Short mmCIF file of C-alpha atoms and ligand atoms in Angstrom, two decimals:
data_model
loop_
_atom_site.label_atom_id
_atom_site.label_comp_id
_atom_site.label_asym_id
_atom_site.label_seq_id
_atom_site.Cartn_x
_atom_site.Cartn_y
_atom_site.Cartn_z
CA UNK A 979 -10.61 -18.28 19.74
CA UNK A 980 -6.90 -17.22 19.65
CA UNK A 981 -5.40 -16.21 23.14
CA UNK A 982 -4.39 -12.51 22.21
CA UNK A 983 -3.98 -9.61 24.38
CA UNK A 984 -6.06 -7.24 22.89
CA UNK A 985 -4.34 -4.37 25.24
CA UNK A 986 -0.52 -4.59 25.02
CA UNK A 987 1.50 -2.91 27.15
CA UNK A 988 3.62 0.23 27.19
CA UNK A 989 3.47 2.02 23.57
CA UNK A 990 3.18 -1.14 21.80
CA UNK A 991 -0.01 -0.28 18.97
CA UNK A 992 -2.81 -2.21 18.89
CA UNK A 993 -3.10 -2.78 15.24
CA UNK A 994 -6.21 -4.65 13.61
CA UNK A 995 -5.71 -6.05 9.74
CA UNK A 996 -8.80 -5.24 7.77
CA UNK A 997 -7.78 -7.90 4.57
CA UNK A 998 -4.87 -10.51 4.25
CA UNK A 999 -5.78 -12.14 1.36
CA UNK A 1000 -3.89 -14.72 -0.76
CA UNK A 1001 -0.33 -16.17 1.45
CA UNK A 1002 2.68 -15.14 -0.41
CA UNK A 1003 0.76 -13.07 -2.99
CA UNK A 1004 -1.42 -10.33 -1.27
CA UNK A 1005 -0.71 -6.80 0.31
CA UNK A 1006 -2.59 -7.73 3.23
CA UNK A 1007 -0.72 -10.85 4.22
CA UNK A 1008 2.55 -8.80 2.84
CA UNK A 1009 1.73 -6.23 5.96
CA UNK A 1010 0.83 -8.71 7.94
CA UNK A 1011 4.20 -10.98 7.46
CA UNK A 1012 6.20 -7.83 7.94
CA UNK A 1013 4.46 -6.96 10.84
CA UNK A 1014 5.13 -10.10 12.80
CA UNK A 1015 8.65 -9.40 12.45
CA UNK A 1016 11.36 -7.08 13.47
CA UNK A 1017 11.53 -3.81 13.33
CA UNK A 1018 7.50 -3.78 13.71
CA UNK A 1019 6.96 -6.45 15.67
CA UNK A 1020 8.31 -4.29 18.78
CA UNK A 1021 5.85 -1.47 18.04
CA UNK A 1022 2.66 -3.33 17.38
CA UNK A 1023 0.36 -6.08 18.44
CA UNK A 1024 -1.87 -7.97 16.09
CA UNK A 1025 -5.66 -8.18 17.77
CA UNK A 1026 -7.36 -9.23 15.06
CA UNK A 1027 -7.34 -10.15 11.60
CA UNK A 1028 -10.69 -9.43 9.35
CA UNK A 1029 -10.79 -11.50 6.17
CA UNK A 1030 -13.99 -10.89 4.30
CA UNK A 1031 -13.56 -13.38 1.45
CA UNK A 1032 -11.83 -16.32 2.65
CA UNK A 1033 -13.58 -16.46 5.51
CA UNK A 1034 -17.19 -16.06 3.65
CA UNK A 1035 -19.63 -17.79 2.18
CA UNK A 1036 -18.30 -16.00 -1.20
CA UNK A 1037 -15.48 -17.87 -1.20
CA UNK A 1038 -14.34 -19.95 -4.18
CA UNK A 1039 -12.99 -23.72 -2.95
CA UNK A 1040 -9.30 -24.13 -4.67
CA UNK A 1041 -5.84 -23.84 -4.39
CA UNK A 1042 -6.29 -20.79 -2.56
CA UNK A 1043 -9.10 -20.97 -0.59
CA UNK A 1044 -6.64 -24.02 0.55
CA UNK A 1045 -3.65 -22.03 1.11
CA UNK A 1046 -5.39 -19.57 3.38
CA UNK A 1047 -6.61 -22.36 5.53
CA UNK A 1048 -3.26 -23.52 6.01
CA UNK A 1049 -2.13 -19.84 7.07
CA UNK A 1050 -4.89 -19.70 9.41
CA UNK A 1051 -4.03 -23.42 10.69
CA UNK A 1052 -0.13 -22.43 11.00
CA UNK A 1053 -0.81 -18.79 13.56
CA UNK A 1054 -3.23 -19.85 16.61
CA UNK A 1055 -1.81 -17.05 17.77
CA UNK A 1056 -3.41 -14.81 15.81
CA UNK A 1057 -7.38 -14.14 15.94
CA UNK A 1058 -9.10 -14.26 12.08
CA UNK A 1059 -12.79 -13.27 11.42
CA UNK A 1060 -14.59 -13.09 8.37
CA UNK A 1061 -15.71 -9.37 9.11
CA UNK A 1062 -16.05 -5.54 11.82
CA UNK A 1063 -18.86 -7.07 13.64
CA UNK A 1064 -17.58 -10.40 14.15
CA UNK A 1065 -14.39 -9.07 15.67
CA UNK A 1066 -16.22 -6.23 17.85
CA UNK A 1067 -17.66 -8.93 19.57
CA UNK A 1068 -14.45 -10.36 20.53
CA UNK A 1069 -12.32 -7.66 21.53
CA UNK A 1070 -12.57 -5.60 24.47
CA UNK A 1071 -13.22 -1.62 24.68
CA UNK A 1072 -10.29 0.54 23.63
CA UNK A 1073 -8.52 1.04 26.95
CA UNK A 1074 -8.62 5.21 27.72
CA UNK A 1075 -5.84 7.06 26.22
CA UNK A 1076 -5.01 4.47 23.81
CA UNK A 1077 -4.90 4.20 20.20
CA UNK A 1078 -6.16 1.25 18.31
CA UNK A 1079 -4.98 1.24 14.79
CA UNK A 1080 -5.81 -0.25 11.52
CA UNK A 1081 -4.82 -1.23 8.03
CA UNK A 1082 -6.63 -1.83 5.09
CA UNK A 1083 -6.07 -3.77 2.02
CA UNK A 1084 -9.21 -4.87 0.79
CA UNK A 1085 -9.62 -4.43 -2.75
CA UNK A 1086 -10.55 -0.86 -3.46
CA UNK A 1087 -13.82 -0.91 -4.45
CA UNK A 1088 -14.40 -2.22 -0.85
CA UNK A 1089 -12.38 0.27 1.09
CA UNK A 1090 -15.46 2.45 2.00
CA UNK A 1091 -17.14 -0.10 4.29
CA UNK A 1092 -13.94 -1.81 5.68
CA UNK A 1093 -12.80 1.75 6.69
CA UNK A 1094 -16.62 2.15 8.18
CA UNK A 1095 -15.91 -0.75 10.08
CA UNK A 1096 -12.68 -0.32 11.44
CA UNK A 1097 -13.62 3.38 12.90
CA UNK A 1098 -17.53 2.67 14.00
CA UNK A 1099 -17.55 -0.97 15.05
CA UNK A 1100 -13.85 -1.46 16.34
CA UNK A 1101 -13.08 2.31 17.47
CA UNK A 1102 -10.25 2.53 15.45
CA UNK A 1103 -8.67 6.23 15.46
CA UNK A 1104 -5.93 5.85 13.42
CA UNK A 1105 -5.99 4.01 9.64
CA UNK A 1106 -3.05 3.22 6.92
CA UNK A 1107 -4.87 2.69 4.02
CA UNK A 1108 -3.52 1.07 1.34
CA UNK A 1109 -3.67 2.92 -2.02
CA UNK A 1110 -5.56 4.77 -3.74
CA UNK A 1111 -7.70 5.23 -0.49
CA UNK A 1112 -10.88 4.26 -2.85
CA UNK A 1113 -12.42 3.77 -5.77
CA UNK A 1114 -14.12 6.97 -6.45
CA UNK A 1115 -13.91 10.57 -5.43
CA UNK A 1116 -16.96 10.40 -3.92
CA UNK A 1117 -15.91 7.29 -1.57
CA UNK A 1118 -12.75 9.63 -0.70
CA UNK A 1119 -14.64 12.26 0.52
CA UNK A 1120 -17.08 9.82 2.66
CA UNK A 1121 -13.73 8.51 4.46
CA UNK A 1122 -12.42 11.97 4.55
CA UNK A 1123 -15.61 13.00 6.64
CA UNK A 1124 -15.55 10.23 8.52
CA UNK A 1125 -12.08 10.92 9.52
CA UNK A 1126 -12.86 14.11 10.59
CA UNK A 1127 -15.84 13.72 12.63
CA UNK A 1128 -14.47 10.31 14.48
CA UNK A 1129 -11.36 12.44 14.78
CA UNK A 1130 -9.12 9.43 12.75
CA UNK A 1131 -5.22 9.93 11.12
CA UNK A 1132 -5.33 8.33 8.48
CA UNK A 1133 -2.46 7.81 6.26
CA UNK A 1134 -2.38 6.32 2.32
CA UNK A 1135 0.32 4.06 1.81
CA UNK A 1136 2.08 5.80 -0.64
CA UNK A 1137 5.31 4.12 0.44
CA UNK A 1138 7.70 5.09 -2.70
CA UNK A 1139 7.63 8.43 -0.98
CA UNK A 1140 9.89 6.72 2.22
CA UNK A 1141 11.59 4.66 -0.11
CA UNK A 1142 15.61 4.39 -0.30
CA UNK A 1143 15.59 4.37 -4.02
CA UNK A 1144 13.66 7.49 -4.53
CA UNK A 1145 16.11 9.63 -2.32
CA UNK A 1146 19.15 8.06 -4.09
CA UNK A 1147 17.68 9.19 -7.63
CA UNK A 1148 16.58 12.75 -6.04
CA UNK A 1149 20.08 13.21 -5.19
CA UNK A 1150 21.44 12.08 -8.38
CA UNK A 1151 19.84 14.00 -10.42
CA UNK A 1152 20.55 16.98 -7.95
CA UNK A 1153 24.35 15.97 -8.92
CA UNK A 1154 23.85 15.79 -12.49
CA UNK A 1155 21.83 19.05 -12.77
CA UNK A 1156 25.26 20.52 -11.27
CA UNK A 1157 27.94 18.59 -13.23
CA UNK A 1158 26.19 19.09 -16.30
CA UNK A 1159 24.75 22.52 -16.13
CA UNK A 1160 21.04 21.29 -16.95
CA UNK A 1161 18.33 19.69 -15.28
CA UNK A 1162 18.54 16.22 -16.28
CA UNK A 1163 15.91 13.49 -18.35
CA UNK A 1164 13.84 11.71 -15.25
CA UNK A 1165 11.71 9.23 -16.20
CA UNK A 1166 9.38 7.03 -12.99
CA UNK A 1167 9.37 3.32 -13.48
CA UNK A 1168 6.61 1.03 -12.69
CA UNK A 1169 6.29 -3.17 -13.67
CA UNK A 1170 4.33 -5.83 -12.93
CA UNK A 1171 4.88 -9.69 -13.56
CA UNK A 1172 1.76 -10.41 -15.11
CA UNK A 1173 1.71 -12.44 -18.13
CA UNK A 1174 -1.45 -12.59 -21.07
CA UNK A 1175 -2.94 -15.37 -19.36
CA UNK A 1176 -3.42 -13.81 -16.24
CA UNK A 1177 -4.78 -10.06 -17.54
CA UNK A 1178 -8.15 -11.73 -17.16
CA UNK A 1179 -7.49 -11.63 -13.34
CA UNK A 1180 -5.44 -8.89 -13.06
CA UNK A 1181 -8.34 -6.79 -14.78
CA UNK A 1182 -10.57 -7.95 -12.31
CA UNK A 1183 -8.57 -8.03 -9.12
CA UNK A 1184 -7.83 -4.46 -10.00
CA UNK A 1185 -10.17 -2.27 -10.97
CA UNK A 1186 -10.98 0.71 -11.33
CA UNK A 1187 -8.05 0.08 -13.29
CA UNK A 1188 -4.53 0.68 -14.36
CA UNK A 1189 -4.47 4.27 -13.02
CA UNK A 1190 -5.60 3.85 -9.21
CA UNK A 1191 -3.80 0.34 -9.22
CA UNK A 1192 -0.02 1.07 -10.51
CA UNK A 1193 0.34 4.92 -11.81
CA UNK A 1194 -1.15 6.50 -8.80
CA UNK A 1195 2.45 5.59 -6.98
CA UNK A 1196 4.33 7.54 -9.71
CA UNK A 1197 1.55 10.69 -10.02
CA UNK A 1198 1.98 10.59 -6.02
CA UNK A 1199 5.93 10.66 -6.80
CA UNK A 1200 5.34 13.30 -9.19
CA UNK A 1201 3.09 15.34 -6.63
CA UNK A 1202 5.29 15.02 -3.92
CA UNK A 1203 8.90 15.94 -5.19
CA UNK A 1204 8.14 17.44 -8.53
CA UNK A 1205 4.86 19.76 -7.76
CA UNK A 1206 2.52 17.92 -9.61
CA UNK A 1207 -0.82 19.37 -9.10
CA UNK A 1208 -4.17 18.92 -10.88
CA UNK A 1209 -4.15 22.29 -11.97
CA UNK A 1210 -0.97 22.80 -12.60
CA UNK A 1211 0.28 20.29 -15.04
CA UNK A 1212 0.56 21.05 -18.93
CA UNK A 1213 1.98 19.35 -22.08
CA UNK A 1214 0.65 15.98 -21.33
CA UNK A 1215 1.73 13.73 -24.07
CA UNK A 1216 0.71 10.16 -24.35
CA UNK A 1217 3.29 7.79 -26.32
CA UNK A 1218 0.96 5.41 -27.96
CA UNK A 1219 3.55 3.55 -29.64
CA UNK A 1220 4.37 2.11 -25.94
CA UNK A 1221 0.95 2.31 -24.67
CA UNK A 1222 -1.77 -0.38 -24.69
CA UNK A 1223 -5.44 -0.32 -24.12
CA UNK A 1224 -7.27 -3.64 -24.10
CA UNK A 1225 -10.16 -5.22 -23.20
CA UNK A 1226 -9.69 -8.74 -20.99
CA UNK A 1227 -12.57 -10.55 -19.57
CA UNK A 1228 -15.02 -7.58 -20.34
CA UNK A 1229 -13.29 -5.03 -18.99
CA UNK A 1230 -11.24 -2.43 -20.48
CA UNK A 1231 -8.14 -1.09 -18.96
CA UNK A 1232 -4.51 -0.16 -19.80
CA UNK A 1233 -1.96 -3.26 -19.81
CA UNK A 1234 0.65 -0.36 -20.07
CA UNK A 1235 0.58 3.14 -20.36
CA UNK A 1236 3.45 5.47 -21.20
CA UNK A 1237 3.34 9.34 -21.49
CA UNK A 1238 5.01 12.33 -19.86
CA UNK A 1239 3.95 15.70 -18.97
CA UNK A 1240 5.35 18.95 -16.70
CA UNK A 1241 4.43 18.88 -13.92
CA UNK A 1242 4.10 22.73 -12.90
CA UNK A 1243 4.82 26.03 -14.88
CA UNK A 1244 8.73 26.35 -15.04
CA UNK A 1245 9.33 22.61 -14.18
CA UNK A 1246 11.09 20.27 -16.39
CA UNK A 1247 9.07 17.67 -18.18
CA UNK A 1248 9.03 13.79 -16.79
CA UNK A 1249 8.33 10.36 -18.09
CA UNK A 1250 5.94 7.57 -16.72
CA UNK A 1251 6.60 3.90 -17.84
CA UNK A 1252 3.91 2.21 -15.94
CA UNK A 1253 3.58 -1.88 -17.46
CA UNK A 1254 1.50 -4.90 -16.31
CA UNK A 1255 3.99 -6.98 -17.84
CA UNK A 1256 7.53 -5.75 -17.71
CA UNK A 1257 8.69 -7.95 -14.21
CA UNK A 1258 8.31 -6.76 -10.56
CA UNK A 1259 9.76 -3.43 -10.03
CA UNK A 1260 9.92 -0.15 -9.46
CA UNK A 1261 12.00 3.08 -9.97
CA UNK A 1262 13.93 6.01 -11.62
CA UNK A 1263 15.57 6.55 -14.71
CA UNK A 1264 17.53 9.65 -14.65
CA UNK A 1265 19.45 10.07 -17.33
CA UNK A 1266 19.33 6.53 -18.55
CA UNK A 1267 20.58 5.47 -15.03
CA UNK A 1268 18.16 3.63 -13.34
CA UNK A 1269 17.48 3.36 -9.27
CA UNK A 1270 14.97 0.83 -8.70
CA UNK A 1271 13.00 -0.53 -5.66
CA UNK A 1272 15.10 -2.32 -2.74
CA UNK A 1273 18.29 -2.57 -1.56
CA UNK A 1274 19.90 -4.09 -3.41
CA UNK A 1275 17.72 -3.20 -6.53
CA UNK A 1276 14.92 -6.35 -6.85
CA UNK A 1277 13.83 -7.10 -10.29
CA UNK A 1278 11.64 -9.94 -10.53
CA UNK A 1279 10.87 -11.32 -14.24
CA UNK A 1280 7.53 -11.75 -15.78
CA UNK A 1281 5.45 -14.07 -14.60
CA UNK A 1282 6.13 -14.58 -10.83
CA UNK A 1283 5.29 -16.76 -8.85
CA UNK A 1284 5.48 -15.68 -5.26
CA UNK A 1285 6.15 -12.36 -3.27
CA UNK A 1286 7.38 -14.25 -0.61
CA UNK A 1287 11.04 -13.42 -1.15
CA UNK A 1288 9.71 -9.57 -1.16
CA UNK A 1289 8.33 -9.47 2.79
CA UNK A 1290 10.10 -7.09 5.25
CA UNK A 1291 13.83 -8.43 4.36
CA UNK A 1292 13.87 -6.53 0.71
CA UNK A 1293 11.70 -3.83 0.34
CA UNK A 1294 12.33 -1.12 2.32
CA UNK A 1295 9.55 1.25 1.76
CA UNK A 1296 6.58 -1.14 2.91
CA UNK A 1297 8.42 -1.60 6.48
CA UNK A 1298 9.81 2.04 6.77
CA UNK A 1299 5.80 3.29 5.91
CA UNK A 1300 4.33 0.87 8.91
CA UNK A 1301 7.46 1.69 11.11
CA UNK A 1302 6.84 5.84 10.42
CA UNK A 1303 3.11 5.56 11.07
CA UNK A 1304 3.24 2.79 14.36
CA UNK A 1305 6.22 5.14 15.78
CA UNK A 1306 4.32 8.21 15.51
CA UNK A 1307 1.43 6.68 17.44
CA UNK A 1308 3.61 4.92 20.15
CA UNK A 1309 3.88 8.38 22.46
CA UNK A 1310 -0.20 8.60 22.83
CA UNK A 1311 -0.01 5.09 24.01
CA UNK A 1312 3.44 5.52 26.15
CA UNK A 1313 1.27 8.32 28.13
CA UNK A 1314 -1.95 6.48 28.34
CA UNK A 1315 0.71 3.33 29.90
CA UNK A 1316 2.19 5.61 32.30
CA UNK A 1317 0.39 6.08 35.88
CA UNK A 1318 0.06 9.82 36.38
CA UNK A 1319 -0.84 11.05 32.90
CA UNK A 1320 -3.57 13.33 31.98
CA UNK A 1321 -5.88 11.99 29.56
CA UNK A 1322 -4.07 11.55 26.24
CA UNK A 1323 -5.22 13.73 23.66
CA UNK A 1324 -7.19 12.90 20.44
CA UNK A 1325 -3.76 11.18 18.85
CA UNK A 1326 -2.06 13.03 15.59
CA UNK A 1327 -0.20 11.01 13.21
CA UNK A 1328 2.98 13.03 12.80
CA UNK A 1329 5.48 11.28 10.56
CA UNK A 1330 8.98 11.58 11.09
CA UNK A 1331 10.20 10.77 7.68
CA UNK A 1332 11.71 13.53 5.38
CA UNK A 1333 9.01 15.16 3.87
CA UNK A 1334 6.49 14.76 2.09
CA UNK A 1335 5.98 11.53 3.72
CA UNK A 1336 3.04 8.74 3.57
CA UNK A 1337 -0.20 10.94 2.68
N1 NAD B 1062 1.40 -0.31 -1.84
C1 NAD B 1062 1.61 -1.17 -2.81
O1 NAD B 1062 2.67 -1.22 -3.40
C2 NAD B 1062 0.50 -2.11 -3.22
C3 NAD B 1062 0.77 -3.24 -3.97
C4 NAD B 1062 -0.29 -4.09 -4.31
C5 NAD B 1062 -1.59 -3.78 -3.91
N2 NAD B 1062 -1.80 -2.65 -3.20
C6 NAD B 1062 -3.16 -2.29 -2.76
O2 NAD B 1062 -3.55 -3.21 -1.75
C7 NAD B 1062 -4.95 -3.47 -1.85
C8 NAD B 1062 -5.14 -4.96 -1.99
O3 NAD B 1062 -4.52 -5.41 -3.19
P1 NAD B 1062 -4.15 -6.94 -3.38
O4 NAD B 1062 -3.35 -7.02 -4.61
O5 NAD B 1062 -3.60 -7.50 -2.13
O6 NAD B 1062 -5.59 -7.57 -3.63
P2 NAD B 1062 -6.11 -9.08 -3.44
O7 NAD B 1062 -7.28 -9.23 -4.34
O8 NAD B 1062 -4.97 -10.03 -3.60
O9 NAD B 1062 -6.58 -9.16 -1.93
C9 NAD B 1062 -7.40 -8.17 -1.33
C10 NAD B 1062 -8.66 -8.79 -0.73
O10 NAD B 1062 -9.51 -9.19 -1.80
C11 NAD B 1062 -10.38 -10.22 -1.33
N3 NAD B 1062 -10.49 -11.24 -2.39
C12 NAD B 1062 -9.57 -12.16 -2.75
N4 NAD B 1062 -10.03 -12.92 -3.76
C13 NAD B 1062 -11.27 -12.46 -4.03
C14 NAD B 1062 -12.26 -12.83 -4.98
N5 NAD B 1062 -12.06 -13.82 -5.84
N6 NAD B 1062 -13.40 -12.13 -4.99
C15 NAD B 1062 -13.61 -11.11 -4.14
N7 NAD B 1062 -12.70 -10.72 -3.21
C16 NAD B 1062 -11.55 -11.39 -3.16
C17 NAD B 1062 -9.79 -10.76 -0.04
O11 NAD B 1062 -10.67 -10.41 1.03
C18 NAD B 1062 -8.46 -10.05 0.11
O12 NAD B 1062 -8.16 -9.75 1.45
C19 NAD B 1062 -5.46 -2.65 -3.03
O13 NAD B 1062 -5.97 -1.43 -2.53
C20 NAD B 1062 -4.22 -2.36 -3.84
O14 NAD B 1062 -4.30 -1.15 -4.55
C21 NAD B 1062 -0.78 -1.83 -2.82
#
């Protein structure tokens, strides 16, 4: 078993990974990367690691299978189980007044019972999920209740809403509403480096599909700085010329899907661009200018073979969504650390980053 100190002093956050997944490839092992370094590795503590398919039964021998072995192998330091229960039986109690947090990156469809896990088995009272939250409406809700009754904060990573090349785009096309007298074209950016051979895969690895996986980022864009609301957009017009539904391996989804629509009464119309297969990116066009992800921009061509040179160093908006969400729970555990306090209250996540922020 790893020698970890399950609770770390001061208002250092206990944090517990609920999926790492592939080395160099997966969100999980993309948080987890960025989390043993600075600025995060200050506010947080790894205690445990849960990888439910590497670590199972399930789990195809390969190249992989291989390469997780050898991430395992190369951090003794760190504790990995193949699931809640295994872990639970590891780590102590939370200590009182402390906050044990997680984050999730399973694949969606298996969000539910990870997020199950992580609040009944391992007492976890505060949750980044990774987008969409779930698969279904009805999973949402089940978490949502959950949240409330176990009293959890639970935030979505949504991190395009922290990032640096949002706010620079916001701003110019705050400038070039002014210069030029009207508001100008905007138009939110979205590619990944997937090539035919792999849409297979990438139709497997991420259902429900093209929507929850890639264009939920831009409709959470469009919700938070340009009012999108269910019941509020109109004129939604789908380009078909630049959109493309297929069906790979037996399942049908959108390798890219292009449309626009406004976003609330008396709001200008925007464009969505969201593509499988354009290179690894993401952004704003306004006005035929375009801000894209990281700083400076990263744009990654089609196919690509390893997200290592993304971790912590490049994009901004992973690390400043972690570093918002550890920060805001490193004052319930500052209090719990400090001799005299009253019992800390049930902790609120209160993000400090202009809003709207991760939700
Ligand atoms: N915020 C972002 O920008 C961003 C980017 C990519 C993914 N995500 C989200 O992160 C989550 C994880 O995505 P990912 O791309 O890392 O997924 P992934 O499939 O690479 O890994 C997720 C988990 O899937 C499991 N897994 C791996 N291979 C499997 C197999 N063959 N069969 C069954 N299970 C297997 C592993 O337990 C792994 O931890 C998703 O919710 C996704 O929407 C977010």
């Amino acid at each position: 078993m790893a020698d970890v100190d399950a609770t770390p002093a001061g208002n250092v956050v206990e944090v517990i990974f609920i999926g790492c997944g592939r080395p160099n490839f997966s969100m999980g092992w993309t948080h987890l990367e960025q989390m043993l370094r600075e600025p995060l590795a200050s506010l947080a503590a790894v205690v445990g690691v849960v990888e439910p398919y590497y670590l199972s039964e399930a789990c195809v021998p390969g190249e992989d299978a291989e390469l997780f072995r050898e991430y395992v192998a190369a951090h003794k330091d760190l504790r990995f189980v193949p699931s809640c229960t295994a872990l639970a039986k590891e780590l102590p109690a939370v200590a009182p007044g402390r906050v044990r947090a997680a984050i999730i990156s399973t694949r969606t469809p298996d969000v539910l019972p990870a997020f199950q896990g992580a609040v009944l088995e391992l007492g976890c009272r505060a949750v980044y999920l990774e987008k969409p939250g779930a698969a279904t409406v009805a999973h949402l809700d089940d978490i949502a209740q959950l949240a409330e009754k176990h009293q959890v904060d639970v935030v979505v990573g949504y991190n395009r809403n922290v990032s640096l090349h949002v706010r620079r785009a916001l701003a110019f096309a705050k400038e070039r509403e002014a210069d030029m007298g009207t508001p100008p074209s905007v138009t939110l950016l979205h590619g990944n480096p997937f090539c035919d051979k792999e849409m297979n895969e990438v139709f497997r690895r991420c259902r429900p599909g093209l929507f929850y996986d890639m264009a939920c980022h831009e409709l959470a864009i469009a919700v938070g700085f340009f009012g999108l609301t269910a019941a509020g957009y109109s004129e939604l017009r789908v380009d078909k010329a630049s959109s493309l539904q297929a069906v790979h391996g037996g399942i049908t989804d959108f390798v890219r899907a292009a449309f626009s629509l406004r976003p609330a009464p008396g709001a200008e119309p925007i464009g969505f661009q969201i593509d499988r297969q354009a290179g690894s990116f993401n952004g704003i066009d306004v006005d035929g200018r375009r801000f894209l992800s990281g700083e400076p921009p990263l744009l990654y061509t089609n196919p690509l073979q390893s997200l290592s040179s993304h971790i912590a160093l490049n994009y901004d908006q992973y690390v400043e969504a972690k570093r918002i969400f550890l920060s805001a729970l490193a004052p319930v555990n500052a209090r719990a650390a400090m001799p005299a306090a009253a019992p800390a209250a049930a902790p609120r996540v209160a993000p400090t980053a202009p809003a709207p922020s991760i939700s």
